Structures are given as C-alpha cells and as structure tokens.
Amino acid sequence: MWVGGNESAKYWVGVLNEIRNRGTEDIFIISVDGLTGFADAISAVYPKAEVQRCIVHQIRYTTKFVSYKDIKAFMNDLKGVYQAPTLEQAEEGLDRLEEKWGSKYPSSVASWRNNWPQLSAYFKYPYELRRMIYTTNQIENYNRQLRKVTKTRTIFPSDDALFKLLYLATMDITEKWTGRDRDWSKILSQLCIYFEERIEPGDLE
C-alpha cells in the first residue's frame, strides 16, 4: 500500500519502481482508471505491459456531458462500441457514435477517440478475460472497504498509525479472497499463448 497526496507521473514511477525492485519483473496487462500520469509511468517502468483503461470510469466521464433526454439513446449507441464482439466492429460503432452525436457532444466522443488505444486493448482477448480487465471495480471495492475503517477518524498521529490500521483492515478483507474464476484454466491457457515469449519454464508451477 502507498499513501500519497500527489498522484503525478513522477509519483507513479516511484511506486512502480518499488514494485519492480521487490521482484515483479514483468506485467502483462494493467487495468487503470485514467489517473494523471499513470499510463506514462507504466510505459517507463514496464514498457511491454498492455494498458487497459477502465470502461466503467470512461462511461461515467462520457455521460456527464450528455443531456438527460438523450442519455438513453446515447448509451444504446455507446454499447455498440464497448460491447462489440470484435475490434473492427467496435471501431465501426465509434464511427457511428461520432457521426450521430459528435457535433452535439464533442467532448464525450473525443474522449473515446483520444484514449482509444487504451480503451480498446481488451478486444483481442476472449470474453472470459475481458470481463476481468475491462474495469477497476475490484480495486475500487477494496478501497471502499478501507474507507469504512478510516472515515470515523479525521486525524492520525502518524503515517505509521494509518498504515497499521489499513494493514489490519486488509488482513480482514483478504481473508475472503479465496475464490477462483471458474474460467481461469481457459484464461490461463490463452495467456500462455499471447505471452508465450515472456513466460519462462516454471513460472506457472
């Protein structure tokens, strides 16, 4: 865990370097929520990592510009982008979205265009893996549980006191992390194909 008030590229490089120095030599896929400087930091420390931007966060950002009376129709067209079965169909859906809504909601459409390389990374993978990497909701849920134990205290005597509380809360939270995705064997076999040249003998034992 890291506690920091300035989430910049420099900050994230420091975090990722520490992760690397602790022994994480390679990362295949990283799901991010669009934090400033995070993608740049990932490229600097783990240049081979694929970055998948959180679709849920992207939708939230996109729809805040859309009028209530248009939201249903807009979302229906947007689903043709992020729920498309293939990258080609997703790009066709994005073209249709821009043609229909681009002049009325330019910021919404431009956000998808500008971040498309990171928003579309998951289209190369099977559905079972897509649903694991298309959102950062898992870590958001973890953070939400941590906030439950800190919201009643406005002041901590030191950073160590805060870390101890978060550590104890994490121990309680992770006790429930015993499940395994039912499709994990299928996902793992495909990851071994996609990243064959980066997996060494014994890595999966």
C-alpha positions as a Python dict, from the first residue, in 0.01 Angstrom:
ca = {
    (1, 'M'): (0, 0, 0),
    (2, 'W'): (111, 354, -71),
    (3, 'V'): (-24, 675, 75),
    (4, 'G'): (47, 984, -133),
    (5, 'G'): (-121, 1316, -191),
    (6, 'N'): (23, 1399, -533),
    (7, 'E'): (-70, 1142, -797),
    (8, 'S'): (163, 1253, -1076),
    (9, 'A'): (371, 1061, -1329),
    (10, 'K'): (672, 1103, -1100),
    (11, 'Y'): (479, 958, -806),
    (12, 'W'): (360, 656, -1007),
    (13, 'V'): (709, 589, -1142),
    (14, 'G'): (827, 568, -782),
    (15, 'V'): (551, 322, -693),
    (16, 'L'): (611, 105, -998),
    (17, 'N'): (988, 108, -947),
    (18, 'E'): (936, -16, -593),
    (19, 'I'): (713, -296, -723),
    (20, 'R'): (981, -387, -976),
    (21, 'N'): (1258, -373, -716),
    (22, 'R'): (1058, -611, -499),
    (23, 'G'): (1075, -873, -773),
    (24, 'T'): (789, -814, -1017),
    (25, 'E'): (994, -830, -1336),
    (26, 'D'): (712, -821, -1587),
    (27, 'I'): (341, -736, -1608),
    (28, 'F'): (127, -848, -1899),
    (29, 'I'): (-187, -636, -1855),
    (30, 'I'): (-259, -341, -1625),
    (31, 'S'): (-610, -202, -1573),
    (32, 'V'): (-612, 169, -1487),
    (33, 'D'): (-878, 430, -1423),
    (34, 'G'): (-721, 721, -1609),
    (35, 'L'): (-522, 877, -1326),
    (36, 'T'): (-294, 1154, -1446),
    (37, 'G'): (49, 1027, -1544),
    (38, 'F'): (-22, 662, -1465),
    (39, 'A'): (-6, 530, -1822),
    (40, 'D'): (317, 723, -1889),
    (41, 'A'): (472, 580, -1573),
    (42, 'I'): (373, 226, -1673),
    (43, 'S'): (536, 272, -2014),
    (44, 'A'): (855, 393, -1847),
    (45, 'V'): (886, 107, -1597),
    (46, 'Y'): (704, -179, -1773),
    (47, 'P'): (726, -88, -2143),
    (48, 'K'): (582, -423, -2258),
    (49, 'A'): (273, -403, -2037),
    (50, 'E'): (-63, -359, -2209),
    (51, 'V'): (-271, -82, -2052),
    (52, 'Q'): (-647, -127, -2041),
    (53, 'R'): (-835, 183, -1934),
    (54, 'C'): (-1140, 124, -1715),
    (55, 'I'): (-1451, 125, -1934),
    (56, 'V'): (-1678, 200, -1636),
    (57, 'H'): (-1483, 515, -1548),
    (58, 'Q'): (-1481, 615, -1914),
    (59, 'I'): (-1859, 579, -1938),
    (60, 'R'): (-1908, 789, -1625),
    (61, 'Y'): (-1690, 1063, -1768),
    (62, 'T'): (-1859, 1046, -2108),
    (63, 'T'): (-2216, 1064, -1985),
    (64, 'K'): (-2166, 1364, -1760),
    (65, 'F'): (-2173, 1582, -2072),
    (66, 'V'): (-2491, 1422, -2211),
    (67, 'S'): (-2836, 1570, -2155),
    (68, 'Y'): (-3083, 1361, -1958),
    (69, 'K'): (-3323, 1347, -2250),
    (70, 'D'): (-3052, 1199, -2474),
    (71, 'I'): (-2885, 966, -2228),
    (72, 'K'): (-3087, 653, -2312),
    (73, 'A'): (-3030, 681, -2688),
    (74, 'F'): (-2667, 781, -2642),
    (75, 'M'): (-2595, 486, -2413),
    (76, 'N'): (-2762, 248, -2655),
    (77, 'D'): (-2527, 367, -2930),
    (78, 'L'): (-2229, 363, -2694),
    (79, 'K'): (-2291, -4, -2614),
    (80, 'G'): (-2222, -72, -2979),
    (81, 'V'): (-1868, 42, -2905),
    (82, 'Y'): (-1761, -114, -2576),
    (83, 'Q'): (-1977, -429, -2604),
    (84, 'A'): (-1878, -507, -2961),
    (85, 'P'): (-1753, -862, -3016),
    (86, 'T'): (-1452, -751, -3224),
    (87, 'L'): (-1221, -452, -3250),
    (88, 'E'): (-1333, -384, -3606),
    (89, 'Q'): (-1699, -371, -3503),
    (90, 'A'): (-1610, -151, -3206),
    (91, 'E'): (-1434, 97, -3434),
    (92, 'E'): (-1734, 96, -3668),
    (93, 'G'): (-1956, 162, -3367),
    (94, 'L'): (-1734, 452, -3264),
    (95, 'D'): (-1761, 597, -3615),
    (96, 'R'): (-2141, 577, -3593),
    (97, 'L'): (-2138, 732, -3248),
    (98, 'E'): (-1929, 1024, -3372),
    (99, 'E'): (-2145, 1070, -3682),
    (100, 'K'): (-2464, 1082, -3475),
    (101, 'W'): (-2351, 1259, -3158),
    (102, 'G'): (-2016, 1421, -3236),
    (103, 'S'): (-2150, 1766, -3312),
    (104, 'K'): (-2382, 1771, -3011),
    (105, 'Y'): (-2146, 1616, -2756),
    (106, 'P'): (-1794, 1663, -2896),
    (107, 'S'): (-1618, 1621, -2560),
    (108, 'S'): (-1784, 1286, -2499),
    (109, 'V'): (-1687, 1141, -2835),
    (110, 'A'): (-1341, 1300, -2836),
    (111, 'S'): (-1262, 1132, -2505),
    (112, 'W'): (-1314, 792, -2665),
    (113, 'R'): (-1111, 889, -2969),
    (114, 'N'): (-821, 1029, -2768),
    (115, 'N'): (-798, 730, -2535),
    (116, 'W'): (-891, 459, -2785),
    (117, 'P'): (-559, 266, -2777),
    (118, 'Q'): (-602, 211, -2402),
    (119, 'L'): (-980, 163, -2416),
    (120, 'S'): (-965, -98, -2690),
    (121, 'A'): (-683, -321, -2564),
    (122, 'Y'): (-923, -583, -2428),
    (123, 'F'): (-1083, -661, -2765),
    (124, 'K'): (-802, -901, -2854),
    (125, 'Y'): (-891, -1128, -2564),
    (126, 'P'): (-1176, -1374, -2506),
    (127, 'Y'): (-1487, -1269, -2319),
    (128, 'E'): (-1380, -1452, -2002),
    (129, 'L'): (-1067, -1238, -1973),
    (130, 'R'): (-1233, -919, -2095),
    (131, 'R'): (-1470, -912, -1800),
    (132, 'M'): (-1172, -934, -1564),
    (133, 'I'): (-975, -644, -1712),
    (134, 'Y'): (-1233, -401, -1852),
    (135, 'T'): (-1293, -234, -1517),
    (136, 'T'): (-1108, -141, -1199),
    (137, 'N'): (-1417, -205, -986),
    (138, 'Q'): (-1235, -475, -789),
    (139, 'I'): (-977, -233, -653),
    (140, 'E'): (-1246, 34, -611),
    (141, 'N'): (-1437, -208, -388),
    (142, 'Y'): (-1121, -275, -187),
    (143, 'N'): (-1061, 99, -143),
    (144, 'R'): (-1424, 144, -38),
    (145, 'Q'): (-1377, -110, 240),
    (146, 'L'): (-1064, 70, 356),
    (147, 'R'): (-1252, 400, 371),
    (148, 'K'): (-1505, 240, 604),
    (149, 'V'): (-1239, 195, 869),
    (150, 'T'): (-1085, 541, 828),
    (151, 'K'): (-1388, 767, 786),
    (152, 'T'): (-1460, 779, 1159),
    (153, 'R'): (-1114, 926, 1228),
    (154, 'T'): (-1020, 1265, 1093),
    (155, 'I'): (-668, 1277, 1239),
    (156, 'F'): (-398, 1011, 1274),
    (157, 'P'): (-96, 1072, 1499),
    (158, 'S'): (141, 950, 1227),
    (159, 'D'): (156, 780, 886),
    (160, 'D'): (256, 460, 1066),
    (161, 'A'): (-66, 467, 1266),
    (162, 'L'): (-264, 496, 944),
    (163, 'F'): (-65, 216, 780),
    (164, 'K'): (-123, -15, 1076),
    (165, 'L'): (-498, 43, 1061),
    (166, 'L'): (-505, -14, 684),
    (167, 'Y'): (-289, -323, 720),
    (168, 'L'): (-520, -480, 978),
    (169, 'A'): (-822, -395, 765),
    (170, 'T'): (-651, -551, 461),
    (171, 'M'): (-589, -873, 653),
    (172, 'D'): (-959, -894, 733),
    (173, 'I'): (-1063, -811, 377),
    (174, 'T'): (-828, -1055, 206),
    (175, 'E'): (-942, -1347, 420),
    (176, 'K'): (-1245, -1360, 192),
    (177, 'W'): (-1032, -1365, -124),
    (178, 'T'): (-1040, -1741, -158),
    (179, 'G'): (-1238, -1776, -479),
    (180, 'R'): (-1106, -1855, -823),
    (181, 'D'): (-1267, -1764, -1151),
    (182, 'R'): (-1440, -2069, -1292),
    (183, 'D'): (-1289, -1999, -1635),
    (184, 'W'): (-938, -1944, -1504),
    (185, 'S'): (-792, -2257, -1668),
    (186, 'K'): (-921, -2140, -2005),
    (187, 'I'): (-793, -1787, -1945),
    (188, 'L'): (-453, -1910, -1834),
    (189, 'S'): (-408, -2129, -2139),
    (190, 'Q'): (-479, -1832, -2366),
    (191, 'L'): (-246, -1603, -2172),
    (192, 'C'): (27, -1863, -2222),
    (193, 'I'): (-26, -1829, -2597),
    (194, 'Y'): (-49, -1449, -2608),
    (195, 'F'): (259, -1402, -2388),
    (196, 'E'): (448, -1719, -2473),
    (197, 'E'): (779, -1545, -2531),
    (198, 'R'): (762, -1377, -2188),
    (199, 'I'): (675, -1685, -1982),
    (200, 'E'): (967, -1890, -1860),
    (201, 'P'): (956, -2259, -1767),
    (202, 'G'): (841, -2294, -1409),
    (203, 'D'): (654, -1962, -1396),
    (204, 'L'): (317, -2136, -1381),
    (205, 'E'): (411, -2418, -1144),
}
